[in-house]
Amino acid sequence: MSKSIGLTVNGMLHEVAATSDTPLIYVLRNDLNLKGNRFGCGEGVCGCCTVLLDGHAVQSCSTPLAAAEGKTVTTIEGIGSDAAPHPLQQAFIEEQAGQCGYCLPGFIMGAVALLQRNPAPSDAEIATELDLHLCRCGAYDRIRRAIRRASQQMAETRERMA
Amino acid sequence: MTLPPSLANNRRLDRWVAIGPNGTLDVRTGKVEIGQGIVSALAQIAAEELDVDYARIRMIAADTVRSPNEGVTAGSTSTSQSGGALRQACAEVRLAFLEAAAQRLGANLDELTVRDGTISRRASNESLTYWELRDDVDLTREADGRASPKRPDQLTLVGKPLPRLDLPDKVMGKGVYVHDLDLPGMLHGRVVRPPSYRAEIETFDATKAQAMPGVRAVVRNGRFIGVVAGREEQAVAAAAVLAKSVTWREAADLPDVETMPEYLRALPSRTQVLSETGDMTHPSAGTVQAVYSRPFLAHASVGPPCAVARARDGTIEVWSQSQSIHPTRKDIAATLGIAPDAVVIHHVQGAGCYGHNGADDAALDAVLLAREVEGHPVRLQWSHEDNLSWSPYGPAMVVAMEGATDESGRIAAWRHELWSNPHIARPGLQDSPSLLAAWHIDPPFAQPPGIDALPGGKPASQRNALPLYNFVNQSVVHHVLDRLPIRTGTLRAIGAFLNTFAIECFMDELANSASLDPVELRLRHLSDARAIAVIKAARDRAGLHAGRVRDGSRGMGIGFARYSNEASYAAVVAEVEAGETIRVVRVVAAVDCGRAINPDGVANQVEGGVVQAMSFAMKEMVQFDRTRIASRSWDTYPILRFGEAPAVETIVIDRPDQPSLGVGEAAAGPTAAAIANAVFDALGVRVRDLPMTPDRVLAAIHRL
């Protein structure tokens, strides 16, 4: 068996006993019980397994565990809770954005990274920046509306805080 | 009154409703959540008839032990079937509690009211809750039809856009899918499929895989090959090594994908006349002919099929995303040669399901692996590649149309010829199991030929072949094909997708040939007021008027159908912008689904149906060479992307006094036709073979 590898996930330091080439998704889902990372294509091209690595959106199915060593990983479970959902999670519920819901955590994590880079994206920018993400149920327009709604709500919160 | 069919088949009230803990009610349905929001709509119906708050309803996922058996969750029938049954069952449960309260309080029924599960006597302060009365009411009684569900004017929850029950957990990333099950002692499995349908093993050597870290079992049974390992990545790695440890003998026995319409029309067929009325010996002058086709289409869910199974003490327990837990149980039992009772299936949600996909196959795969590691649950997940290349496809089909208009601007002749194989290949319906691995084990079960209609039902391929339009002279014919050399099954909207595409394109072609307004031509041949209403609603909202100004690059088109000629009405107007590519910039959809249980749920289904149909119509085609399926990745099977999806404006024409009608498949055919008609409006060219890719549009322009 491999040596254990340390990584910080959602603010907690974990030691994981897996080989360094293990795709991060299996460690997150099976060792750390973070099931919100949905396995989609396994090739990093559908967006379902998107997480943040030091704040940047990456696909956890095609990120080896070694690449996360010593870094900070944020998953859908780390951005909000039932009691205090992230504004994006709240907006997705308010817009009823989703059907089967399988793609949603990936979309939301992609959108977290997008809104950090660009707090007020246009509709075209939302679609372009999140072009990787596929939704087979066809909820794209609601997803777009949810991201716009969250962006506005986050801007209002920033104004209140300022 | 007579009971709704699904309740008549499952009469015991406790199959549907049970008093839950802490002021909740447990509601069961035989229908399953496949992403369409049905479970929330059914909860809304239950809350309405029980007179309790929506939040008190706990929807219990279906299983083969306790839940009502409602067959398959398919065909846009769940709201009418299960909704109809639950509506009556819940009304009866409410009446049972009212009668129990009346007895305790010595009151007459008409003195009592129910509000959020509390029964109150008007004249006094006395009240009792359902939960206080739980021991007074025996819900093992059978439904007897004595209670009446609410009248439309009494509805307080039905018709409201309540939020879906399942969405919060999904956006929080909770473990709601079968993929997320983590049972004690669980191992991980993967299957190595043959490279092509009829490939046979030449050499096989498991020694390398067996020696790999974590591997608990390598399974080979005929040409079914799989591996079980302790960790998921170990199963994936071992499967990759196994795949290299087997050589195959393959046959080049597939037809040419590029000439599929000609191939289908040349196959031996049996001709079935669906309608023959009037005089079809119309004058040949002014006759228009056109042939439409669609290729094989994949379900292409973003998540792969997955299942968990455990074999223990002679019984098999399965957790599956199947749409058909009872029929699938039957075929699993038949494959193993055991009694169906020895198999229990629990439904757990999967990624989006749009028809008969690999879900049932995965359930058998998991069982075959689990039997090798008795007592351990095995979580089996397909690869994305196998999901695209081994799941059943929506079949390729062809429709040839011929028609003519007369001097009065009416359609004087209408001929619709359809070429299609049977669409239905679901488990539990045929002599031999309809599960992939059953055909690969030794000795193999024969792959059953498929059927086109469920017992008592209408043929799936013929759906919407009969026009809703009134034509005096019409002929509708189905050239019934046998099974195709490509694996097929039901896909959203089944035969209605191409039949509607052909009818609605051809209406525009006839209108164009006679210089008539396409909308006016449709209205002229319709007598169904609800059909006319959706067409006018979509036309007016979209601004699809004969005299509209065109700018040379934009075009608009309409498509209409009543799904299955008995479910929801849908009219779709698409607006396209034709530049280097065709962009759909706006879609308006008007639907009439009778009483809309949840108007936002209806809109969500229509929006998704439009977007998926756009994807079918503009991008999708399963590719294969003479030996192998070539669509094995998102590069080789592209679907509609974020930036290509337009806003969809949905108009829901609510008819609270009419029965609720299924809506999930209603927009598919109309959307495809609306886009094709809009492309013609913009460019003057028509692409009749789907998908309408840029290359095909360009080729049509060059033919001008």
Tab-separated table of C-alpha atoms in Angstrom, chain B residues 192-611:
chain	number	residue	atom	x	y	z
B	192	VAL	CA	-15.442	-5.374	-19.420
B	193	ARG	CA	-17.751	-5.432	-22.425
B	194	PRO	CA	-16.972	-6.955	-25.787
B	195	PRO	CA	-15.802	-4.411	-28.374
B	196	SER	CA	-18.841	-5.037	-30.573
B	197	TYR	CA	-22.267	-6.645	-30.334
B	198	ARG	CA	-21.411	-10.067	-31.649
B	199	ALA	CA	-17.738	-10.292	-30.717
B	200	GLU	CA	-16.608	-13.683	-29.369
B	201	ILE	CA	-13.652	-14.360	-27.092
B	202	GLU	CA	-10.579	-15.830	-28.763
B	203	THR	CA	-8.176	-15.802	-25.823
B	204	PHE	CA	-8.581	-14.773	-22.218
B	205	ASP	CA	-6.054	-14.640	-19.405
B	206	ALA	CA	-7.099	-13.381	-15.993
B	207	THR	CA	-3.831	-13.993	-14.148
B	208	LYS	CA	-2.502	-10.445	-14.400
B	209	ALA	CA	-5.743	-8.854	-13.216
B	210	GLN	CA	-6.136	-11.384	-10.420
B	211	ALA	CA	-2.776	-10.374	-8.987
B	212	MET	CA	-3.591	-6.680	-8.882
B	213	PRO	CA	-3.991	-4.784	-5.600
B	214	GLY	CA	-7.395	-5.095	-3.991
B	215	VAL	CA	-8.853	-7.521	-6.531
B	216	ARG	CA	-11.304	-9.895	-4.855
B	217	ALA	CA	-12.763	-11.708	-7.842
B	218	VAL	CA	-12.378	-11.871	-11.583
B	219	VAL	CA	-15.544	-13.136	-13.207
B	220	ARG	CA	-15.834	-14.752	-16.577
B	221	ASN	CA	-19.074	-16.352	-17.621
B	222	GLY	CA	-19.251	-16.816	-21.387
B	223	ARG	CA	-18.365	-13.395	-22.765
B	224	PHE	CA	-19.465	-11.609	-19.620
B	225	ILE	CA	-16.285	-10.426	-17.947
B	226	GLY	CA	-16.056	-8.446	-14.732
B	227	VAL	CA	-13.960	-7.689	-11.704
B	228	VAL	CA	-14.648	-6.959	-8.030
B	229	ALA	CA	-12.163	-5.034	-5.911
B	230	GLY	CA	-11.961	-3.381	-2.529
B	231	ARG	CA	-11.482	0.149	-3.772
B	232	GLU	CA	-13.176	1.764	-6.740
B	233	GLU	CA	-9.971	2.854	-8.456
B	234	GLN	CA	-8.657	-0.676	-8.039
B	235	ALA	CA	-11.696	-2.050	-9.867
B	236	VAL	CA	-11.219	0.531	-12.625
B	237	ALA	CA	-7.518	-0.311	-12.965
B	238	ALA	CA	-8.166	-4.061	-12.966
B	239	ALA	CA	-10.892	-3.691	-15.591
B	240	ALA	CA	-8.453	-1.798	-17.818
B	241	VAL	CA	-5.903	-4.598	-17.477
B	242	LEU	CA	-8.586	-7.244	-18.063
B	243	ALA	CA	-9.654	-5.463	-21.227
B	244	LYS	CA	-6.099	-5.916	-22.527
B	245	SER	CA	-6.032	-9.559	-21.447
B	246	VAL	CA	-8.702	-10.707	-23.845
B	247	THR	CA	-8.667	-10.939	-27.621
B	248	TRP	CA	-11.853	-10.966	-29.633
B	249	ARG	CA	-13.094	-12.293	-32.908
B	250	GLU	CA	-15.381	-9.713	-34.469
B	251	ALA	CA	-17.746	-9.649	-37.386
B	252	ALA	CA	-18.182	-6.754	-39.807
B	253	ASP	CA	-21.957	-7.138	-39.825
B	254	LEU	CA	-23.320	-3.638	-39.298
B	255	PRO	CA	-25.015	-1.666	-42.071
B	256	ASP	CA	-23.628	1.563	-43.519
B	257	VAL	CA	-24.510	4.362	-41.125
B	258	GLU	CA	-24.513	6.920	-43.938
B	259	THR	CA	-27.261	5.226	-45.930
B	260	MET	CA	-29.515	4.200	-43.057
B	261	PRO	CA	-32.768	5.603	-44.513
B	262	GLU	CA	-32.288	3.627	-47.737
B	263	TYR	CA	-31.248	0.559	-45.744
B	264	LEU	CA	-34.398	0.668	-43.590
B	265	ARG	CA	-36.680	1.081	-46.585
B	266	ALA	CA	-35.062	-1.875	-48.348
B	267	LEU	CA	-35.411	-4.268	-45.403
B	268	PRO	CA	-38.094	-6.956	-45.582
B	269	SER	CA	-41.229	-5.654	-43.905
B	270	ARG	CA	-44.824	-6.522	-43.134
B	271	THR	CA	-47.286	-3.808	-44.091
B	272	GLN	CA	-49.905	-2.671	-41.630
B	273	VAL	CA	-52.558	-0.180	-42.742
B	274	LEU	CA	-53.390	2.204	-39.902
B	275	SER	CA	-55.894	4.349	-41.751
B	276	GLU	CA	-57.404	4.331	-45.217
B	277	THR	CA	-60.179	6.805	-45.802
B	278	GLY	CA	-61.687	8.591	-48.779
B	279	ASP	CA	-60.287	8.532	-52.251
B	280	MET	CA	-56.533	8.460	-52.617
B	281	THR	CA	-56.626	8.576	-56.426
B	282	HIS	CA	-56.117	12.316	-56.399
B	283	PRO	CA	-54.817	14.063	-59.492
B	284	SER	CA	-51.049	13.913	-59.577
B	285	ALA	CA	-50.775	17.612	-60.392
B	286	GLY	CA	-49.607	19.519	-57.365
B	287	THR	CA	-48.537	16.387	-55.534
B	288	VAL	CA	-45.716	16.925	-53.063
B	289	GLN	CA	-43.455	14.163	-51.823
B	290	ALA	CA	-40.843	14.191	-49.087
B	291	VAL	CA	-38.912	11.614	-47.079
B	292	TYR	CA	-37.830	12.285	-43.501
B	293	SER	CA	-35.540	10.263	-41.270
B	294	ARG	CA	-33.829	10.188	-37.966
B	295	PRO	CA	-30.679	8.255	-37.024
B	296	PHE	CA	-30.135	6.067	-33.965
B	297	LEU	CA	-30.167	8.323	-30.901
B	298	ALA	CA	-28.494	7.730	-27.540
B	299	HIS	CA	-29.961	8.480	-24.116
B	300	ALA	CA	-26.598	10.001	-23.272
B	301	SER	CA	-27.310	10.705	-19.648
B	302	VAL	CA	-24.490	12.625	-17.980
B	303	GLY	CA	-24.212	9.939	-15.294
B	304	PRO	CA	-23.479	6.273	-16.064
B	305	PRO	CA	-25.804	3.407	-15.099
B	306	CYS	CA	-25.060	2.089	-11.632
B	307	ALA	CA	-26.483	-0.548	-9.286
B	308	VAL	CA	-25.672	-2.216	-5.986
B	309	ALA	CA	-26.452	-5.864	-5.352
B	310	ARG	CA	-25.949	-8.317	-2.505
B	311	ALA	CA	-26.344	-12.089	-2.620
B	312	ARG	CA	-26.919	-13.578	0.823
B	313	ASP	CA	-28.517	-16.830	1.986
B	314	GLY	CA	-30.254	-17.536	-1.295
B	315	THR	CA	-31.780	-14.110	-1.695
B	316	ILE	CA	-30.659	-11.261	-3.898
B	317	GLU	CA	-31.165	-7.653	-2.919
B	318	VAL	CA	-30.676	-4.974	-5.554
B	319	TRP	CA	-30.624	-1.193	-5.409
B	320	SER	CA	-31.336	0.107	-8.870
B	321	GLN	CA	-32.289	3.214	-10.834
B	322	SER	CA	-34.602	1.045	-12.979
B	323	GLN	CA	-37.845	2.467	-14.340
B	324	SER	CA	-39.393	-0.988	-14.033
B	325	ILE	CA	-38.446	-2.681	-10.759
B	326	HIS	CA	-41.046	-5.473	-10.968
B	327	PRO	CA	-40.431	-6.480	-14.606
B	328	THR	CA	-36.668	-6.184	-14.111
B	329	ARG	CA	-36.886	-8.450	-11.082
B	330	LYS	CA	-38.652	-11.011	-13.252
B	331	ASP	CA	-35.867	-11.008	-15.850
B	332	ILE	CA	-33.080	-11.112	-13.267
B	333	ALA	CA	-34.763	-14.120	-11.654
B	334	ALA	CA	-35.237	-15.782	-15.056
B	335	THR	CA	-31.566	-15.234	-15.885
B	336	LEU	CA	-30.462	-16.836	-12.622
B	337	GLY	CA	-33.101	-19.569	-12.736
B	338	ILE	CA	-34.546	-18.608	-9.357
B	339	ALA	CA	-37.995	-17.532	-8.170
B	340	PRO	CA	-38.826	-13.823	-8.572
B	341	ASP	CA	-39.606	-13.690	-4.838
B	342	ALA	CA	-35.968	-14.414	-4.107
B	343	VAL	CA	-35.068	-11.047	-5.641
B	344	VAL	CA	-35.903	-7.724	-3.993
B	345	ILE	CA	-35.328	-4.459	-5.827
B	346	HIS	CA	-35.265	-1.060	-4.161
B	347	HIS	CA	-35.495	1.968	-6.384
B	348	VAL	CA	-32.842	4.601	-5.841
B	349	GLN	CA	-32.513	7.597	-8.136
B	350	GLY	CA	-30.032	7.705	-10.963
B	351	ALA	CA	-28.892	10.417	-13.324
B	352	GLY	CA	-31.497	11.632	-15.827
B	353	CYS	CA	-33.494	8.914	-17.511
B	354	TYR	CA	-35.248	9.475	-20.837
B	355	GLY	CA	-36.346	5.970	-21.633
B	356	HIS	CA	-35.055	2.415	-21.621
B	357	ASN	CA	-31.361	2.943	-20.939
B	358	GLY	CA	-28.704	0.776	-19.308
B	359	ALA	CA	-30.231	0.914	-15.805
B	360	ASP	CA	-31.706	-2.586	-15.881
B	361	ASP	CA	-28.607	-4.059	-17.486
B	362	ALA	CA	-26.497	-2.593	-14.689
B	363	ALA	CA	-28.768	-4.245	-12.111
B	364	LEU	CA	-28.063	-7.696	-13.579
B	365	ASP	CA	-24.344	-6.894	-13.928
B	366	ALA	CA	-24.222	-6.059	-10.220
B	367	VAL	CA	-26.042	-9.285	-9.340
B	368	LEU	CA	-23.676	-11.432	-11.423
B	369	LEU	CA	-20.673	-9.874	-9.687
B	370	ALA	CA	-22.244	-9.980	-6.213
B	371	ARG	CA	-22.810	-13.724	-6.483
B	372	GLU	CA	-19.038	-14.163	-6.608
B	373	VAL	CA	-18.526	-12.418	-3.268
B	374	GLU	CA	-21.440	-13.789	-1.216
B	375	GLY	CA	-22.566	-11.441	1.527
B	376	HIS	CA	-20.764	-8.372	0.205
B	377	PRO	CA	-22.749	-5.643	-1.501
B	378	VAL	CA	-21.151	-4.854	-4.864
B	379	ARG	CA	-21.465	-1.407	-6.349
B	380	LEU	CA	-21.264	-1.717	-10.108
B	381	GLN	CA	-20.895	1.320	-12.315
B	382	TRP	CA	-20.633	1.467	-16.089
B	383	SER	CA	-18.049	3.576	-17.842
B	384	HIS	CA	-19.286	6.546	-19.840
B	385	GLU	CA	-17.985	4.796	-22.943
B	386	ASP	CA	-20.128	1.715	-22.263
B	387	ASN	CA	-23.100	3.925	-21.435
B	388	LEU	CA	-22.912	5.511	-24.892
B	389	SER	CA	-22.081	2.361	-26.825
B	390	TRP	CA	-23.990	-0.461	-25.062
B	391	SER	CA	-27.262	1.112	-23.876
B	392	PRO	CA	-30.262	0.588	-26.141
B	393	TYR	CA	-30.684	3.380	-28.701
B	394	GLY	CA	-33.800	5.083	-29.894
B	395	PRO	CA	-34.206	3.368	-33.283
B	396	ALA	CA	-33.509	4.953	-36.652
B	397	MET	CA	-36.772	5.491	-38.542
B	398	VAL	CA	-38.015	6.741	-41.889
B	399	VAL	CA	-41.275	8.439	-42.873
B	400	ALA	CA	-42.252	9.086	-46.498
B	401	MET	CA	-44.995	11.639	-47.060
B	402	GLU	CA	-47.068	12.417	-50.098
B	403	GLY	CA	-49.894	14.935	-50.376
B	404	ALA	CA	-51.693	17.506	-52.414
B	405	THR	CA	-53.746	20.644	-51.871
B	406	ASP	CA	-56.828	21.639	-53.882
B	407	GLU	CA	-57.970	24.995	-55.279
B	408	SER	CA	-59.812	25.855	-52.071
B	409	GLY	CA	-56.570	25.663	-50.125
B	410	ARG	CA	-57.415	22.419	-48.389
B	411	ILE	CA	-55.377	19.250	-48.247
B	412	ALA	CA	-56.971	16.881	-50.750
B	413	ALA	CA	-54.743	13.887	-50.158
B	414	TRP	CA	-52.415	12.753	-47.390
B	415	ARG	CA	-50.215	9.685	-47.350
B	416	HIS	CA	-47.874	8.784	-44.477
B	417	GLU	CA	-45.644	5.721	-44.733
B	418	LEU	CA	-43.568	4.715	-41.744
B	419	TRP	CA	-40.633	2.281	-41.532
B	420	SER	CA	-39.809	1.216	-37.999
B	421	ASN	CA	-38.815	-1.792	-35.932
B	422	PRO	CA	-40.521	-2.511	-32.578
B	423	HIS	CA	-39.376	0.084	-30.047
B	424	ILE	CA	-40.067	-1.753	-26.808
B	425	ALA	CA	-37.303	-4.015	-25.525
B	426	ARG	CA	-37.802	-3.513	-21.800
B	427	PRO	CA	-37.309	-6.335	-19.313
B	428	GLY	CA	-40.130	-8.548	-18.158
B	429	LEU	CA	-42.209	-8.567	-21.326
B	430	GLN	CA	-40.803	-11.334	-23.493
B	431	ASP	CA	-39.947	-15.014	-23.209
B	432	SER	CA	-36.238	-14.428	-22.928
B	433	PRO	CA	-34.671	-11.912	-20.527
B	434	SER	CA	-34.133	-8.487	-22.035
B	435	LEU	CA	-30.944	-7.746	-20.143
B	436	LEU	CA	-27.560	-7.311	-21.786
B	437	ALA	CA	-25.549	-9.684	-19.609
B	438	ALA	CA	-28.147	-12.462	-20.047
B	439	TRP	CA	-27.135	-12.583	-23.718
B	440	HIS	CA	-23.435	-12.751	-22.857
B	441	ILE	CA	-23.311	-15.480	-20.215
B	442	ASP	CA	-22.852	-19.174	-21.028
B	443	PRO	CA	-25.240	-20.582	-22.108
B	444	PRO	CA	-26.579	-17.315	-23.478
B	445	PHE	CA	-30.223	-16.386	-23.503
B	446	ALA	CA	-31.472	-15.275	-26.891
B	447	GLN	CA	-31.840	-11.530	-27.297
B	448	PRO	CA	-35.646	-11.222	-27.631
B	449	PRO	CA	-36.914	-9.523	-30.786
B	450	GLY	CA	-38.684	-6.617	-29.070
B	451	ILE	CA	-42.358	-5.784	-29.114
B	452	ASP	CA	-44.061	-2.662	-30.356
B	453	ALA	CA	-46.964	-2.483	-27.913
B	454	LEU	CA	-47.478	-3.298	-24.268
B	455	PRO	CA	-50.428	-5.624	-23.643
B	456	GLY	CA	-53.540	-3.563	-24.347
B	457	GLY	CA	-51.447	-0.627	-25.527
B	458	LYS	CA	-50.785	1.007	-28.853
B	459	PRO	CA	-47.653	0.381	-30.899
B	460	ALA	CA	-44.850	2.673	-29.818
B	461	SER	CA	-43.463	3.245	-33.296
B	462	GLN	CA	-46.877	4.309	-34.625
B	463	ARG	CA	-47.346	6.975	-32.000
B	464	ASN	CA	-48.684	10.125	-33.671
B	465	ALA	CA	-48.597	8.530	-37.126
B	466	LEU	CA	-52.320	9.219	-37.415
B	467	PRO	CA	-52.672	12.958	-37.914
B	468	LEU	CA	-54.907	14.961	-35.599
B	469	TYR	CA	-55.820	16.997	-38.672
B	470	ASN	CA	-59.063	16.220	-40.482
B	471	PHE	CA	-58.187	14.939	-43.931
B	472	VAL	CA	-60.963	13.532	-46.085
B	473	ASN	CA	-58.580	11.410	-48.096
B	474	GLN	CA	-55.794	9.820	-46.108
B	475	SER	CA	-53.676	6.723	-45.988
B	476	VAL	CA	-51.345	5.863	-43.114
B	477	VAL	CA	-49.206	2.772	-43.413
B	478	HIS	CA	-46.588	1.169	-41.196
B	479	HIS	CA	-43.948	-1.016	-42.810
B	480	VAL	CA	-43.167	-3.155	-39.790
B	481	LEU	CA	-39.513	-4.123	-39.602
B	482	ASP	CA	-37.980	-6.891	-37.531
B	483	ARG	CA	-35.234	-6.195	-35.090
B	484	LEU	CA	-32.308	-4.145	-36.335
B	485	PRO	CA	-28.637	-5.124	-36.071
B	486	ILE	CA	-28.191	-2.216	-33.628
B	487	ARG	CA	-29.571	-2.601	-30.088
B	488	THR	CA	-32.672	-0.435	-29.662
B	489	GLY	CA	-35.254	0.475	-27.035
B	490	THR	CA	-37.656	3.210	-26.114
B	491	LEU	CA	-36.358	6.785	-26.070
B	492	ARG	CA	-38.365	9.841	-25.025
B	493	ALA	CA	-41.329	10.422	-27.366
B	494	ILE	CA	-40.619	7.079	-29.118
B	495	GLY	CA	-42.177	6.989	-32.617
B	496	ALA	CA	-43.911	10.317	-32.070
B	497	PHE	CA	-40.639	12.170	-32.498
B	498	LEU	CA	-40.189	11.323	-36.184
B	499	ASN	CA	-43.885	10.957	-37.042
B	500	THR	CA	-44.590	14.440	-35.698
B	501	PHE	CA	-41.431	15.854	-37.288
B	502	ALA	CA	-42.544	14.496	-40.662
B	503	ILE	CA	-46.183	15.572	-40.375
B	504	GLU	CA	-45.353	19.061	-39.190
B	505	CYS	CA	-42.593	19.630	-41.747
B	506	PHE	CA	-44.855	18.326	-44.458
B	507	MET	CA	-47.691	20.673	-43.473
B	508	ASP	CA	-45.256	23.513	-44.115
B	509	GLU	CA	-44.105	21.945	-47.377
B	510	LEU	CA	-47.698	21.700	-48.595
B	511	ALA	CA	-48.406	25.248	-47.445
B	512	ASN	CA	-45.331	26.481	-49.279
B	513	SER	CA	-46.233	24.630	-52.473
B	514	ALA	CA	-49.684	26.229	-52.491
B	515	SER	CA	-48.541	29.635	-51.199
B	516	LEU	CA	-50.620	29.281	-48.050
B	517	ASP	CA	-49.845	30.449	-44.531
B	518	PRO	CA	-48.615	27.361	-42.620
B	519	VAL	CA	-50.474	28.260	-39.419
B	520	GLU	CA	-53.678	28.967	-41.309
B	521	LEU	CA	-53.380	25.651	-43.154
B	522	ARG	CA	-53.152	23.829	-39.825
B	523	LEU	CA	-56.076	25.679	-38.264
B	524	ARG	CA	-58.187	24.997	-41.342
B	525	HIS	CA	-57.885	21.243	-40.760
B	526	LEU	CA	-58.408	21.148	-37.010
B	527	SER	CA	-61.679	20.886	-35.127
B	528	ASP	CA	-60.250	20.211	-31.649
B	529	ALA	CA	-60.596	23.514	-29.766
B	530	ARG	CA	-57.721	22.697	-27.423
B	531	ALA	CA	-55.412	22.048	-30.374
B	532	ILE	CA	-56.424	25.327	-31.958
B	533	ALA	CA	-55.886	27.153	-28.654
B	534	VAL	CA	-52.260	26.042	-28.181
B	535	ILE	CA	-51.374	26.873	-31.786
B	536	LYS	CA	-52.854	30.343	-31.520
B	537	ALA	CA	-51.245	30.939	-28.129
B	538	ALA	CA	-47.782	30.026	-29.412
B	539	ARG	CA	-48.267	31.968	-32.642
B	540	ASP	CA	-49.421	35.117	-30.869
B	541	ARG	CA	-46.735	35.113	-28.170
B	542	ALA	CA	-43.989	34.478	-30.710
B	543	GLY	CA	-45.324	36.930	-33.272
B	544	LEU	CA	-45.499	34.300	-35.995
B	545	HIS	CA	-47.745	36.199	-38.380
B	546	ALA	CA	-48.001	35.875	-42.127
B	547	GLY	CA	-47.214	39.511	-42.773
B	548	ARG	CA	-44.183	39.779	-40.493
B	549	VAL	CA	-41.106	41.568	-41.780
B	550	ARG	CA	-38.113	39.349	-42.533
B	551	ASP	CA	-34.519	40.578	-42.352
B	552	GLY	CA	-33.023	37.847	-44.501
B	553	SER	CA	-31.213	35.942	-41.756
B	554	ARG	CA	-33.903	35.153	-39.249
B	555	GLY	CA	-36.705	32.655	-39.640
B	556	MET	CA	-39.593	31.340	-37.626
B	557	GLY	CA	-41.444	28.048	-37.756
B	558	ILE	CA	-44.087	26.140	-35.895
B	559	GLY	CA	-44.688	22.530	-34.936
B	560	PHE	CA	-47.723	21.062	-33.220
B	561	ALA	CA	-48.968	17.734	-31.875
B	562	ARG	CA	-51.130	16.217	-29.234
B	563	TYR	CA	-48.706	13.673	-27.856
B	564	SER	CA	-49.915	10.165	-28.624
B	565	ASN	CA	-53.164	11.813	-29.753
B	566	GLU	CA	-54.326	11.458	-26.139
B	567	ALA	CA	-51.820	13.170	-23.820
B	568	SER	CA	-50.816	16.867	-23.741
B	569	TYR	CA	-51.207	19.318	-26.584
B	570	ALA	CA	-48.086	21.265	-27.502
B	571	ALA	CA	-47.384	23.949	-30.078
B	572	VAL	CA	-43.810	25.164	-30.390
B	573	VAL	CA	-42.537	28.171	-32.317
B	574	ALA	CA	-38.795	28.389	-32.899
B	575	GLU	CA	-36.900	31.391	-34.152
B	576	VAL	CA	-33.520	30.783	-35.756
B	577	GLU	CA	-30.681	32.985	-36.870
B	578	ALA	CA	-28.867	31.630	-39.875
B	579	GLY	CA	-25.257	32.676	-40.223
B	580	GLU	CA	-22.268	30.363	-40.403
B	581	THR	CA	-24.275	28.063	-38.198
B	582	ILE	CA	-27.933	27.822	-37.306
B	583	ARG	CA	-28.653	29.331	-33.911
B	584	VAL	CA	-32.000	28.849	-32.238
B	585	VAL	CA	-32.463	32.201	-30.538
B	586	ARG	CA	-35.939	31.904	-29.103
B	587	VAL	CA	-38.503	29.204	-28.449
B	588	VAL	CA	-42.125	29.676	-27.403
B	589	ALA	CA	-44.042	26.593	-26.305
B	590	ALA	CA	-47.752	26.528	-25.498
B	591	VAL	CA	-49.033	23.417	-23.745
B	592	ASP	CA	-52.380	22.161	-22.514
B	593	CYS	CA	-52.004	19.260	-20.098
B	594	GLY	CA	-55.488	19.474	-18.644
B	595	ARG	CA	-55.297	20.201	-14.941
B	596	ALA	CA	-51.704	21.256	-14.336
B	597	ILE	CA	-50.754	19.774	-10.955
B	598	ASN	CA	-47.725	22.071	-10.744
B	599	PRO	CA	-47.455	24.710	-13.491
B	600	ASP	CA	-43.755	25.293	-12.812
B	601	GLY	CA	-43.111	21.555	-12.955
B	602	VAL	CA	-44.923	21.475	-16.291
B	603	ALA	CA	-42.852	24.407	-17.566
B	604	ASN	CA	-39.638	22.729	-16.399
B	605	GLN	CA	-40.523	19.526	-18.268
B	606	VAL	CA	-41.450	21.459	-21.398
B	607	GLU	CA	-38.271	23.571	-21.311
B	608	GLY	CA	-36.137	20.457	-20.883
B	609	GLY	CA	-38.089	18.605	-23.550
B	610	VAL	CA	-37.533	21.458	-26.000
B	611	VAL	CA	-33.806	21.642	-25.304
